[in-house]
Structure formats: structure tokens, C-alpha cells
PDB file of C-alpha atoms and ligand atoms in Angstrom:
ATOM      1  CA  MET A   1     -15.300   8.799   6.123  1.00 85.00           C
ATOM      2  CA  ARG A   2     -18.627   7.061   6.495  1.00 86.00           C
ATOM      3  CA  TRP A   3     -17.686   3.500   7.249  1.00 88.00           C
ATOM      4  CA  GLN A   4     -19.426   2.513  10.502  1.00 86.00           C
ATOM      5  CA  GLY A   5     -22.103  -0.105  10.105  1.00 87.00           C
ATOM      6  CA  ARG A   6     -21.112  -0.918   6.539  1.00 88.00           C
ATOM      7  CA  ARG A   7     -20.291  -4.311   5.132  1.00 90.00           C
ATOM      8  CA  GLY A   8     -16.690  -5.409   5.380  1.00 94.00           C
ATOM      9  CA  SER A   9     -14.840  -7.680   2.992  1.00 96.00           C
ATOM     10  CA  VAL A  10     -14.514 -11.364   3.776  1.00 95.00           C
ATOM     11  CA  ASN A  11     -11.163 -11.420   1.980  1.00 97.00           C
ATOM     12  CA  VAL A  12      -9.321 -10.757   5.214  1.00 97.00           C
ATOM     13  CA  GLU A  13      -6.902 -13.183   6.788  1.00 96.00           C
ATOM     14  CA  ASP A  14      -6.379 -12.251  10.397  1.00 95.00           C
ATOM     15  CA  ARG A  15      -3.015 -13.450  11.658  1.00 95.00           C
ATOM     16  CA  ARG A  16      -2.806 -11.082  14.602  1.00 93.00           C
ATOM     17  CA  GLY A  17      -1.533 -12.796  17.697  1.00 89.00           C
ATOM     18  CA  MET A  18       0.345 -15.362  15.678  1.00 86.00           C
ATOM     19  CA  ARG A  19       4.082 -15.573  16.074  1.00 78.00           C
ATOM     20  CA  ILE A  20       6.615 -16.916  13.659  1.00 73.00           C
ATOM     21  CA  GLY A  21       9.558 -18.945  14.853  1.00 58.00           C
ATOM     22  CA  ARG A  22      13.271 -18.198  14.444  1.00 47.00           C
ATOM     23  CA  GLY A  23      14.593 -14.955  13.048  1.00 43.00           C
ATOM     24  CA  ALA A  24      16.291 -12.281  15.082  1.00 39.00           C
ATOM     25  CA  PRO A  25      14.718  -8.879  15.617  1.00 41.00           C
ATOM     26  CA  ILE A  26      15.937  -6.171  13.257  1.00 43.00           C
ATOM     27  CA  GLY A  27      18.681  -3.934  14.662  1.00 42.00           C
ATOM     28  CA  CYS A  28      18.230  -0.569  16.304  1.00 43.00           C
ATOM     29  CA  GLY A  29      15.317   1.814  16.359  1.00 47.00           C
ATOM     30  CA  GLY A  30      16.990   4.047  13.806  1.00 46.00           C
ATOM     31  CA  LEU A  31      16.997   1.257  11.306  1.00 47.00           C
ATOM     32  CA  ILE A  32      13.335   0.648  11.953  1.00 50.00           C
ATOM     33  CA  VAL A  33      12.580   4.267  11.131  1.00 53.00           C
ATOM     34  CA  VAL A  34      14.624   3.921   7.955  1.00 53.00           C
ATOM     35  CA  LEU A  35      12.595   0.878   6.971  1.00 53.00           C
ATOM     36  CA  LEU A  36       9.334   2.607   7.688  1.00 57.00           C
ATOM     37  CA  VAL A  37      10.468   5.630   5.767  1.00 57.00           C
ATOM     38  CA  SER A  38      11.603   3.428   2.921  1.00 59.00           C
ATOM     39  CA  TRP A  39       8.065   2.100   2.544  1.00 60.00           C
ATOM     40  CA  LEU A  40       6.750   5.600   2.436  1.00 61.00           C
ATOM     41  CA  LEU A  41       9.413   6.466  -0.081  1.00 57.00           C
ATOM     42  CA  GLY A  42       8.204   3.657  -2.245  1.00 59.00           C
ATOM     43  CA  ALA A  43      11.026   1.181  -1.911  1.00 55.00           C
ATOM     44  CA  ASP A  44      10.442  -2.242  -3.362  1.00 54.00           C
ATOM     45  CA  PRO A  45       9.393  -4.237  -0.281  1.00 52.00           C
ATOM     46  CA  THR A  46      10.573  -7.543  -1.699  1.00 52.00           C
ATOM     47  CA  GLN A  47      14.092  -6.097  -1.954  1.00 51.00           C
ATOM     48  CA  LEU A  48      13.880  -4.950   1.633  1.00 50.00           C
ATOM     49  CA  LEU A  49      12.552  -8.249   2.844  1.00 50.00           C
ATOM     50  CA  MET A  50      15.450 -10.060   1.244  1.00 46.00           C
ATOM     51  CA  LEU A  51      17.882  -7.467   2.547  1.00 45.00           C
ATOM     52  CA  PHE A  52      16.859  -7.874   6.150  1.00 43.00           C
ATOM     53  CA  GLN A  53      16.067 -11.530   6.115  1.00 42.00           C
ATOM     54  CA  GLY A  54      19.722 -12.216   5.530  1.00 37.00           C
ATOM     55  CA  GLY A  55      20.700 -15.670   6.704  1.00 33.00           C
ATOM     56  CA  GLU A  56      18.121 -15.806   9.451  1.00 35.00           C
ATOM     57  CA  GLY A  57      16.136 -18.481   7.775  1.00 36.00           C
ATOM     58  CA  VAL A  58      12.439 -18.389   7.227  1.00 41.00           C
ATOM     59  CA  GLY A  59      10.219 -18.611  10.254  1.00 43.00           C
ATOM     60  CA  THR A  60       7.390 -21.026  10.534  1.00 46.00           C
ATOM     61  CA  PRO A  61       4.049 -20.007  11.986  1.00 48.00           C
ATOM     62  CA  SER A  62       3.519 -21.228  15.513  1.00 47.00           C
ATOM     63  CA  THR A  63       0.381 -23.154  16.186  1.00 48.00           C
ATOM     64  CA  ASP A  64      -0.898 -21.518  19.381  1.00 59.00           C
ATOM     65  CA  VAL A  65      -3.099 -19.036  17.509  1.00 69.00           C
ATOM     66  CA  GLN A  66      -4.840 -19.898  14.254  1.00 80.00           C
ATOM     67  CA  ALA A  67      -5.412 -17.393  11.478  1.00 84.00           C
ATOM     68  CA  THR A  68      -9.061 -16.593  10.926  1.00 89.00           C
ATOM     69  CA  THR A  69     -10.647 -15.497   7.705  1.00 91.00           C
ATOM     70  CA  GLY A  70     -13.603 -13.190   7.266  1.00 88.00           C
ATOM     71  CA  GLU A  71     -14.609  -9.825   8.631  1.00 88.00           C
ATOM     72  CA  PRO A  72     -12.755  -8.924  11.852  1.00 90.00           C
ATOM     73  CA  ASP A  73     -14.681  -7.954  15.004  1.00 89.00           C
ATOM     74  CA  ASP A  74     -12.523  -5.128  16.325  1.00 91.00           C
ATOM     75  CA  GLN A  75     -12.848  -1.491  15.233  1.00 90.00           C
ATOM     76  CA  LEU A  76      -9.577  -1.095  13.343  1.00 91.00           C
ATOM     77  CA  GLY A  77      -9.811  -4.511  11.717  1.00 94.00           C
ATOM     78  CA  LYS A  78     -13.408  -3.779  10.712  1.00 94.00           C
ATOM     79  CA  PHE A  79     -12.370  -0.417   9.291  1.00 94.00           C
ATOM     80  CA  ALA A  80      -9.658  -2.014   7.125  1.00 95.00           C
ATOM     81  CA  SER A  81     -12.102  -4.662   5.888  1.00 96.00           C
ATOM     82  CA  VAL A  82     -14.740  -2.030   5.022  1.00 95.00           C
ATOM     83  CA  VAL A  83     -12.152  -0.075   3.025  1.00 95.00           C
ATOM     84  CA  LEU A  84     -11.091  -3.293   1.307  1.00 97.00           C
ATOM     85  CA  ALA A  85     -14.751  -4.046   0.439  1.00 97.00           C
ATOM     86  CA  ASP A  86     -14.958  -0.550  -1.021  1.00 96.00           C
ATOM     87  CA  THR A  87     -11.918  -1.101  -3.201  1.00 97.00           C
ATOM     88  CA  GLU A  88     -13.441  -4.400  -4.377  1.00 98.00           C
ATOM     89  CA  GLU A  89     -16.637  -2.628  -5.418  1.00 96.00           C
ATOM     90  CA  THR A  90     -14.686   0.102  -7.185  1.00 97.00           C
ATOM     91  CA  TRP A  91     -12.287  -2.114  -9.094  1.00 98.00           C
ATOM     92  CA  ARG A  92     -14.975  -4.638 -10.003  1.00 97.00           C
ATOM     93  CA  GLU A  93     -16.858  -1.774 -11.627  1.00 96.00           C
ATOM     94  CA  VAL A  94     -13.769  -0.321 -13.340  1.00 96.00           C
ATOM     95  CA  PHE A  95     -12.677  -3.728 -14.653  1.00 97.00           C
ATOM     96  CA  ARG A  96     -16.228  -4.562 -15.781  1.00 97.00           C
ATOM     97  CA  LYS A  97     -16.245  -1.411 -17.922  1.00 95.00           C
ATOM     98  CA  ARG A  98     -13.042  -2.678 -19.535  1.00 94.00           C
ATOM     99  CA  GLY A  99     -14.572  -6.098 -20.128  1.00 96.00           C
ATOM    100  CA  GLN A 100     -12.316  -7.718 -17.542  1.00 96.00           C
ATOM    101  CA  ALA A 101     -12.999  -9.582 -14.325  1.00 97.00           C
ATOM    102  CA  TYR A 102     -11.463  -8.269 -11.128  1.00 98.00           C
ATOM    103  CA  VAL A 103     -10.079 -10.807  -8.684  1.00 98.00           C
ATOM    104  CA  PRO A 104      -9.603  -9.048  -5.343  1.00 98.00           C
ATOM    105  CA  PRO A 105      -6.493  -9.467  -3.211  1.00 98.00           C
ATOM    106  CA  VAL A 106      -6.536 -10.931   0.286  1.00 98.00           C
ATOM    107  CA  LEU A 107      -5.692  -8.542   3.097  1.00 97.00           C
ATOM    108  CA  VAL A 108      -3.486 -10.120   5.736  1.00 97.00           C
ATOM    109  CA  LEU A 109      -3.575  -8.424   9.134  1.00 96.00           C
ATOM    110  CA  PHE A 110      -0.593  -9.257  11.296  1.00 94.00           C
ATOM    111  CA  ASP A 111       1.514  -7.917  14.087  1.00 91.00           C
ATOM    112  CA  GLY A 112       5.264  -8.040  14.276  1.00 90.00           C
ATOM    113  CA  ALA A 113       6.191 -10.406  11.501  1.00 92.00           C
ATOM    114  CA  THR A 114       4.528 -12.880   9.203  1.00 93.00           C
ATOM    115  CA  GLN A 115       5.340 -15.190   6.354  1.00 93.00           C
ATOM    116  CA  SER A 116       4.537 -14.092   2.808  1.00 92.00           C
ATOM    117  CA  ALA A 117       5.384 -15.684  -0.538  1.00 93.00           C
ATOM    118  CA  CYS A 118       7.824 -12.770  -0.944  1.00 90.00           C
ATOM    119  CA  GLY A 119       9.651 -13.592   2.299  1.00 90.00           C
ATOM    120  CA  VAL A 120       9.060 -12.764   5.947  1.00 90.00           C
ATOM    121  CA  GLY A 121       7.127  -9.527   6.207  1.00 87.00           C
ATOM    122  CA  ARG A 122       7.944  -7.379   9.208  1.00 84.00           C
ATOM    123  CA  SER A 123       5.896  -4.461  10.389  1.00 82.00           C
ATOM    124  CA  GLU A 124       9.013  -2.270  10.266  1.00 78.00           C
ATOM    125  CA  VAL A 125       8.925  -2.544   6.487  1.00 74.00           C
ATOM    126  CA  GLY A 126       5.462  -1.027   6.482  1.00 79.00           C
ATOM    127  CA  PRO A 127       2.422  -2.249   4.552  1.00 86.00           C
ATOM    128  CA  PHE A 128       3.314  -4.102   1.373  1.00 88.00           C
ATOM    129  CA  TYR A 129       1.817  -6.069  -1.458  1.00 91.00           C
ATOM    130  CA  CYS A 130       3.269  -9.418  -2.477  1.00 92.00           C
ATOM    131  CA  PRO A 131       2.551 -10.048  -6.173  1.00 92.00           C
ATOM    132  CA  ILE A 132       3.345 -13.758  -5.847  1.00 93.00           C
ATOM    133  CA  ASP A 133       0.581 -14.640  -3.366  1.00 96.00           C
ATOM    134  CA  ARG A 134      -1.487 -11.574  -4.349  1.00 96.00           C
ATOM    135  CA  LYS A 135      -1.906 -10.489  -0.741  1.00 96.00           C
ATOM    136  CA  VAL A 136      -1.691  -7.102   0.940  1.00 95.00           C
ATOM    137  CA  TYR A 137       0.141  -7.276   4.281  1.00 94.00           C
ATOM    138  CA  LEU A 138      -0.762  -4.732   6.921  1.00 93.00           C
ATOM    139  CA  ASP A 139       0.166  -4.295  10.548  1.00 92.00           C
ATOM    140  CA  LEU A 140      -2.539  -1.949  11.811  1.00 90.00           C
ATOM    141  CA  SER A 141      -0.054  -0.230  14.141  1.00 89.00           C
ATOM    142  CA  PHE A 142       1.145   1.507  10.968  1.00 85.00           C
ATOM    143  CA  PHE A 143      -1.969   3.708  11.178  1.00 85.00           C
ATOM    144  CA  ARG A 144      -0.743   4.993  14.520  1.00 83.00           C
ATOM    145  CA  GLU A 145       2.693   5.692  13.060  1.00 81.00           C
ATOM    146  CA  LEU A 146       1.086   7.544  10.205  1.00 79.00           C
ATOM    147  CA  ASN A 147      -0.609   9.811  12.691  1.00 80.00           C
ATOM    148  CA  GLN A 148       2.168  10.213  15.255  1.00 82.00           C
ATOM    149  CA  GLN A 149       5.331  10.117  13.170  1.00 77.00           C
ATOM    150  CA  PHE A 150       4.128  11.579   9.942  1.00 76.00           C
ATOM    151  CA  GLY A 151       1.410  13.939  11.095  1.00 78.00           C
ATOM    152  CA  ALA A 152      -1.161  12.390   8.791  1.00 79.00           C
ATOM    153  CA  PRO A 153      -4.188  11.649  10.979  1.00 77.00           C
ATOM    154  CA  GLY A 154      -7.674  10.643   9.945  1.00 82.00           C
ATOM    155  CA  ASP A 155      -9.497   7.619   8.663  1.00 87.00           C
ATOM    156  CA  PHE A 156      -9.273   8.657   5.041  1.00 88.00           C
ATOM    157  CA  ALA A 157      -5.493   8.893   5.327  1.00 87.00           C
ATOM    158  CA  GLN A 158      -5.522   5.304   6.611  1.00 89.00           C
ATOM    159  CA  ALA A 159      -7.873   4.233   3.859  1.00 92.00           C
ATOM    160  CA  TYR A 160      -5.491   5.778   1.345  1.00 90.00           C
ATOM    161  CA  VAL A 161      -2.721   3.464   2.610  1.00 89.00           C
ATOM    162  CA  VAL A 162      -4.942   0.396   2.009  1.00 94.00           C
ATOM    163  CA  ALA A 163      -6.069   1.747  -1.373  1.00 95.00           C
ATOM    164  CA  HIS A 164      -2.441   2.390  -2.402  1.00 93.00           C
ATOM    165  CA  GLU A 165      -1.510  -1.245  -1.703  1.00 93.00           C
ATOM    166  CA  VAL A 166      -4.608  -2.440  -3.561  1.00 97.00           C
ATOM    167  CA  GLY A 167      -3.357  -0.160  -6.362  1.00 96.00           C
ATOM    168  CA  HIS A 168      -0.263  -2.359  -6.584  1.00 94.00           C
ATOM    169  CA  HIS A 169      -2.570  -5.370  -6.920  1.00 97.00           C
ATOM    170  CA  VAL A 170      -4.387  -3.653  -9.781  1.00 98.00           C
ATOM    171  CA  GLN A 171      -1.004  -3.020 -11.442  1.00 97.00           C
ATOM    172  CA  ASN A 172      -0.256  -6.707 -11.020  1.00 97.00           C
ATOM    173  CA  MET A 173      -3.589  -7.734 -12.556  1.00 97.00           C
ATOM    174  CA  LEU A 174      -3.091  -5.396 -15.499  1.00 97.00           C
ATOM    175  CA  GLY A 175       0.382  -6.805 -16.158  1.00 96.00           C
ATOM    176  CA  ILE A 176       2.005  -3.445 -15.438  1.00 96.00           C
ATOM    177  CA  SER A 177       4.154  -4.685 -12.547  1.00 93.00           C
ATOM    178  CA  GLU A 178       5.557  -7.449 -14.727  1.00 94.00           C
ATOM    179  CA  ARG A 179       6.383  -5.095 -17.601  1.00 95.00           C
ATOM    180  CA  VAL A 180       8.063  -2.650 -15.233  1.00 94.00           C
ATOM    181  CA  ALA A 181      10.065  -5.422 -13.555  1.00 92.00           C
ATOM    182  CA  ALA A 182      11.295  -6.550 -16.986  1.00 94.00           C
ATOM    183  CA  ALA A 183      12.178  -2.993 -17.984  1.00 94.00           C
ATOM    184  CA  ARG A 184      13.977  -2.464 -14.671  1.00 92.00           C
ATOM    185  CA  SER A 185      16.152  -5.513 -15.146  1.00 92.00           C
ATOM    186  CA  ASN A 186      17.509  -4.027 -18.391  1.00 93.00           C
ATOM    187  CA  ALA A 187      17.956  -0.524 -17.001  1.00 93.00           C
ATOM    188  CA  ASP A 188      20.770   1.153 -15.101  1.00 91.00           C
ATOM    189  CA  ALA A 189      20.217   2.089 -11.460  1.00 86.00           C
ATOM    190  CA  ARG A 190      18.974   5.574 -12.253  1.00 86.00           C
ATOM    191  CA  GLN A 191      16.462   4.404 -14.846  1.00 89.00           C
ATOM    192  CA  ALA A 192      15.352   1.516 -12.653  1.00 89.00           C
ATOM    193  CA  ASN A 193      14.595   3.905  -9.816  1.00 86.00           C
ATOM    194  CA  ALA A 194      12.775   6.265 -12.137  1.00 89.00           C
ATOM    195  CA  LEU A 195      10.536   3.344 -13.141  1.00 91.00           C
ATOM    196  CA  SER A 196       9.880   2.474  -9.484  1.00 88.00           C
ATOM    197  CA  VAL A 197       8.856   6.057  -8.854  1.00 89.00           C
ATOM    198  CA  ARG A 198       6.359   5.936 -11.720  1.00 93.00           C
ATOM    199  CA  LEU A 199       4.986   2.664 -10.370  1.00 92.00           C
ATOM    200  CA  GLU A 200       4.511   4.185  -6.904  1.00 90.00           C
ATOM    201  CA  LEU A 201       2.899   7.328  -8.272  1.00 93.00           C
ATOM    202  CA  GLN A 202       0.545   5.188 -10.323  1.00 95.00           C
ATOM    203  CA  ALA A 203      -0.485   3.292  -7.166  1.00 94.00           C
ATOM    204  CA  ASP A 204      -1.219   6.706  -5.617  1.00 92.00           C
ATOM    205  CA  CYS A 205      -3.326   7.612  -8.636  1.00 96.00           C
ATOM    206  CA  TYR A 206      -5.196   4.283  -8.404  1.00 97.00           C
ATOM    207  CA  ALA A 207      -5.849   5.047  -4.722  1.00 95.00           C
ATOM    208  CA  GLY A 208      -7.358   8.275  -6.027  1.00 95.00           C
ATOM    209  CA  VAL A 209      -9.580   6.313  -8.446  1.00 97.00           C
ATOM    210  CA  TRP A 210     -10.957   4.427  -5.449  1.00 96.00           C
ATOM    211  CA  GLY A 211     -11.490   7.786  -3.673  1.00 95.00           C
ATOM    212  CA  HIS A 212     -13.373   9.058  -6.723  1.00 95.00           C
ATOM    213  CA  TYR A 213     -15.827   6.151  -6.587  1.00 95.00           C
ATOM    214  CA  ALA A 214     -16.111   6.398  -2.803  1.00 93.00           C
ATOM    215  CA  ALA A 215     -17.099  10.049  -3.232  1.00 93.00           C
ATOM    216  CA  GLN A 216     -19.697   9.083  -5.843  1.00 94.00           C
ATOM    217  CA  ARG A 217     -21.182   6.584  -3.411  1.00 91.00           C
ATOM    218  CA  GLY A 218     -21.455   9.368  -0.842  1.00 90.00           C
ATOM    219  CA  LEU A 219     -18.927   7.829   1.516  1.00 89.00           C
ATOM    220  CA  LEU A 220     -16.659  10.824   1.900  1.00 86.00           C
ATOM    221  CA  GLU A 221     -17.159  13.534   4.442  1.00 85.00           C
ATOM    222  CA  PRO A 222     -15.946  17.126   4.165  1.00 84.00           C
ATOM    223  CA  GLY A 223     -12.184  17.222   4.674  1.00 85.00           C
ATOM    224  CA  ASP A 224     -11.591  13.600   3.632  1.00 85.00           C
ATOM    225  CA  ALA A 225      -9.914  14.374   0.317  1.00 81.00           C
ATOM    226  CA  GLU A 226      -7.684  16.888   2.102  1.00 83.00           C
ATOM    227  CA  GLU A 227      -6.802  14.221   4.674  1.00 83.00           C
ATOM    228  CA  GLY A 228      -5.630  11.890   1.923  1.00 82.00           C
ATOM    229  CA  LEU A 229      -3.767  14.662   0.126  1.00 84.00           C
ATOM    230  CA  ASN A 230      -2.143  15.657   3.404  1.00 82.00           C
ATOM    231  CA  ALA A 231      -0.995  12.067   3.912  1.00 82.00           C
ATOM    232  CA  ALA A 232       0.385  11.942   0.376  1.00 78.00           C
ATOM    233  CA  ALA A 233       2.266  15.177   1.024  1.00 76.00           C
ATOM    234  CA  ALA A 234       3.530  13.979   4.394  1.00 75.00           C
ATOM    235  CA  ILE A 235       5.122  10.901   2.880  1.00 70.00           C
ATOM    236  CA  GLY A 236       6.799  12.461  -0.144  1.00 62.00           C
ATOM    237  CA  ASP A 237      10.514  11.795  -0.309  1.00 55.00           C
ATOM    238  CA  ASP A 238      11.618  15.390  -0.023  1.00 55.00           C
ATOM    239  CA  ARG A 239      10.018  15.644   3.410  1.00 55.00           C
ATOM    240  CA  LEU A 240      11.236  12.269   4.527  1.00 53.00           C
ATOM    241  CA  GLN A 241      14.745  12.149   3.194  1.00 49.00           C
ATOM    242  CA  GLY A 242      16.045  13.993   6.225  1.00 45.00           C
ATOM    243  CA  MET A 243      14.691  11.215   8.431  1.00 47.00           C
ATOM    244  CA  ALA A 244      16.601   8.546   6.540  1.00 44.00           C
ATOM    245  CA  ARG A 245      19.906  10.368   7.271  1.00 41.00           C
ATOM    246  CA  GLY A 246      21.649   8.602   4.422  1.00 38.00           C
ATOM    247  CA  ARG A 247      21.704   5.232   6.143  1.00 39.00           C
ATOM    248  CA  VAL A 248      20.019   3.734   3.127  1.00 38.00           C
ATOM    249  CA  ALA A 249      21.531   4.548  -0.266  1.00 40.00           C
ATOM    250  CA  PRO A 250      19.259   7.316  -1.512  1.00 38.00           C
ATOM    251  CA  GLU A 251      19.433   6.201  -5.140  1.00 46.00           C
ATOM    252  CA  SER A 252      17.775   2.918  -4.219  1.00 48.00           C
ATOM    253  CA  PHE A 253      14.807   4.757  -2.727  1.00 47.00           C
ATOM    254  CA  THR A 254      14.059   7.529  -5.119  1.00 54.00           C
ATOM    255  CA  HIS A 255      10.383   8.174  -5.340  1.00 61.00           C
ATOM    256  CA  GLY A 256       7.812  10.823  -5.838  1.00 71.00           C
ATOM    257  CA  SER A 257       8.160  14.119  -4.078  1.00 77.00           C
ATOM    258  CA  SER A 258       5.277  15.346  -1.929  1.00 79.00           C
ATOM    259  CA  ALA A 259       4.071  17.456  -4.829  1.00 82.00           C
ATOM    260  CA  ASP A 260       4.206  14.483  -7.228  1.00 86.00           C
ATOM    261  CA  ARG A 261       2.309  12.185  -4.886  1.00 86.00           C
ATOM    262  CA  VAL A 262      -0.353  14.790  -4.218  1.00 88.00           C
ATOM    263  CA  ARG A 263      -0.701  15.540  -7.929  1.00 91.00           C
ATOM    264  CA  TRP A 264      -1.239  11.896  -8.924  1.00 93.00           C
ATOM    265  CA  LEU A 265      -3.599  11.143  -6.043  1.00 92.00           C
ATOM    266  CA  ARG A 266      -5.540  14.254  -7.015  1.00 93.00           C
ATOM    267  CA  ARG A 267      -5.601  13.121 -10.652  1.00 95.00           C
ATOM    268  CA  GLY A 268      -7.135   9.795  -9.672  1.00 96.00           C
ATOM    269  CA  LEU A 269      -9.620  11.492  -7.360  1.00 94.00           C
ATOM    270  CA  ASP A 270     -10.701  13.931 -10.075  1.00 95.00           C
ATOM    271  CA  ASN A 271     -10.809  11.561 -13.046  1.00 95.00           C
ATOM    272  CA  GLY A 272     -11.714   8.197 -11.564  1.00 95.00           C
ATOM    273  CA  MET A 273     -10.195   6.427 -14.557  1.00 95.00           C
ATOM    274  CA  ILE A 274      -7.288   4.034 -15.023  1.00 95.00           C
ATOM    275  CA  ASP A 275      -6.272   5.818 -18.215  1.00 95.00           C
ATOM    276  CA  ALA A 276      -5.760   9.054 -16.306  1.00 96.00           C
ATOM    277  CA  CYS A 277      -3.066   7.279 -14.288  1.00 97.00           C
ATOM    278  CA  ASP A 278      -0.511   6.649 -17.022  1.00 96.00           C
ATOM    279  CA  THR A 279       2.449   7.889 -15.023  1.00 95.00           C
ATOM    280  CA  PHE A 280       4.830   6.180 -17.446  1.00 94.00           C
ATOM    281  CA  SER A 281       3.897   8.318 -20.446  1.00 91.00           C
ATOM    282  CA  SER A 282       3.962  11.531 -18.465  1.00 81.00           C
ATOM    283  CA  ALA A 283       6.907  13.796 -19.340  1.00 77.00           C
ATOM    284  CA  THR A 284       7.461  14.592 -15.675  1.00 77.00           C
ATOM    285  CA  ASN A 285       6.798  12.747 -12.441  1.00 77.00           C
TER     286      ASN A 285
HETATM  287 ZN1   ZN B   1       3.673   1.421  -2.947  1.00 53.83          ZN
END
């Protein structure tokens, strides 16, 4: 991806180095893998946050390091902010064509754990979007995990992770998340999970829409699309389910298979249109 030397977004809140008080660390390493996998499987992060917050109480930010806003100085932080700026450009354009105004999300960079309006976010849960404060939460160490644990290296694969979370913000802005949440509350477990899968696949497709525009702007290099598709394949549930080893009830984390995720990301990449991402009307995942 061509990102060096390009403008980054100022909608970044850098909380790295900050610590939150109280709250015990989450159990064993195995559980951490399960949590990470659950993100990749498309679990609802707010459910997870509540699950693992338990009775710990909510931490309060310590005051030794202050959060900064604006474009970060370090390589990885810069990269994330450039990708975010790219998504802003893309979605502003897409929304403008629909006669709507796009209000971008804030990207919160953190390490370890941080407070969100959806509860305490921990890096073990993986990147997540909180619809209440409209922020994307990302611990950049997840990029390393993506490479080492899931065999999905490359900057475009990392950009796809950011674009997927921004996809959830777009769903929120379009009122889709709200409609799905309402439908889920009236559905049985199986139907509710099926709806979550469609929501996740749509976020993949929206990530593809961003990729489509990035390609048009000449930002992609040969192999980038494949990198993203490889990442989508690497984090499909059929490949990952073995890693979860049944410690988390599988029916609560049903999600798109590798093939489904690749297909919807590809659809977004090829079409570059919101309307091409109607995963809910599709007969199959
Ligand atoms: Zn997601």
C-alpha cells in the first residue's frame, strides 16, 4: 500500500501508555486466544466486554499520561491514521452521492485496556467499535498477532482490519446496527447469530468498498487485494474454530466462513457501492 508521506487523520485519540485502575487481568493465555479468535469470528464485542468485566468494576484512567489527539508520530500510529483518513475520504464521497453527510468515527489507540462507553475494552478482545461513543478501539499489537498467529501479513491486511471496524461505524450511521439489534432481540439464538453473521459480512463488504476507492486513487500496489483477501480467509470461522476448542459456546460466535468473508470483501472491492453489500437480502451468507 502507498501510505508513506500521506496525510493522516486528526480523528485519532492516542491513549497508549495510559493505564486504567482496578480490574484484574483476564485469566489464562488460552482464554486470551479465545477472545482474540472471537473477535475474528465476529462476536459482539459489547457482549464480550460485559462477560469479562464481571464484577471487577470499571477502571478509571490514571493521570500520569494524558491522551493526545491528532496524527501520531510513530510509524504504526501514522499508518493507522493514514488508513483512517482514507476511509474518511471514501465514505464522505459515498455518503455525498447519497445526499447524506458522513461524520467520521474517532480512532482510539490504546495498549492493554481502556475505557469505552461500551465498557472496558481490553486488547485481548481485539479491535472493536463502540456504537455508543462512535469510536473504533485498536491496540496496534493486534497487527502483529494478525501476522504471527493468523498468517495474514502485510499493510493492506492491517488496513482491512481498520476498514472493517469503520464499516461497523457506517452501519451505525445508516441505522443498520440498530435495526439488526432490534431484530436480534426478537429472534431465537440461531436467528440472532445468523443476523450477527450478516452484519459482520457486511462490514467486510464495506471494507471492500473502501479498498475499491483506494484502488481508484492509485493507493494499492500489486498484491494488496490478495493480502486483504488472504486476511479475510485466514480469519473465517471454519479455520479458526479449531483454535477456540469449544471453550466458548460455538453458537454464540457463528460467523462467516473464510469463503463467505472473502466473497463479501471481494464484492465490495469490485463494486465499490453500499448497495452491493446487502448481506441481509442475500439467500446465502
Ligand atoms: Zn466486526
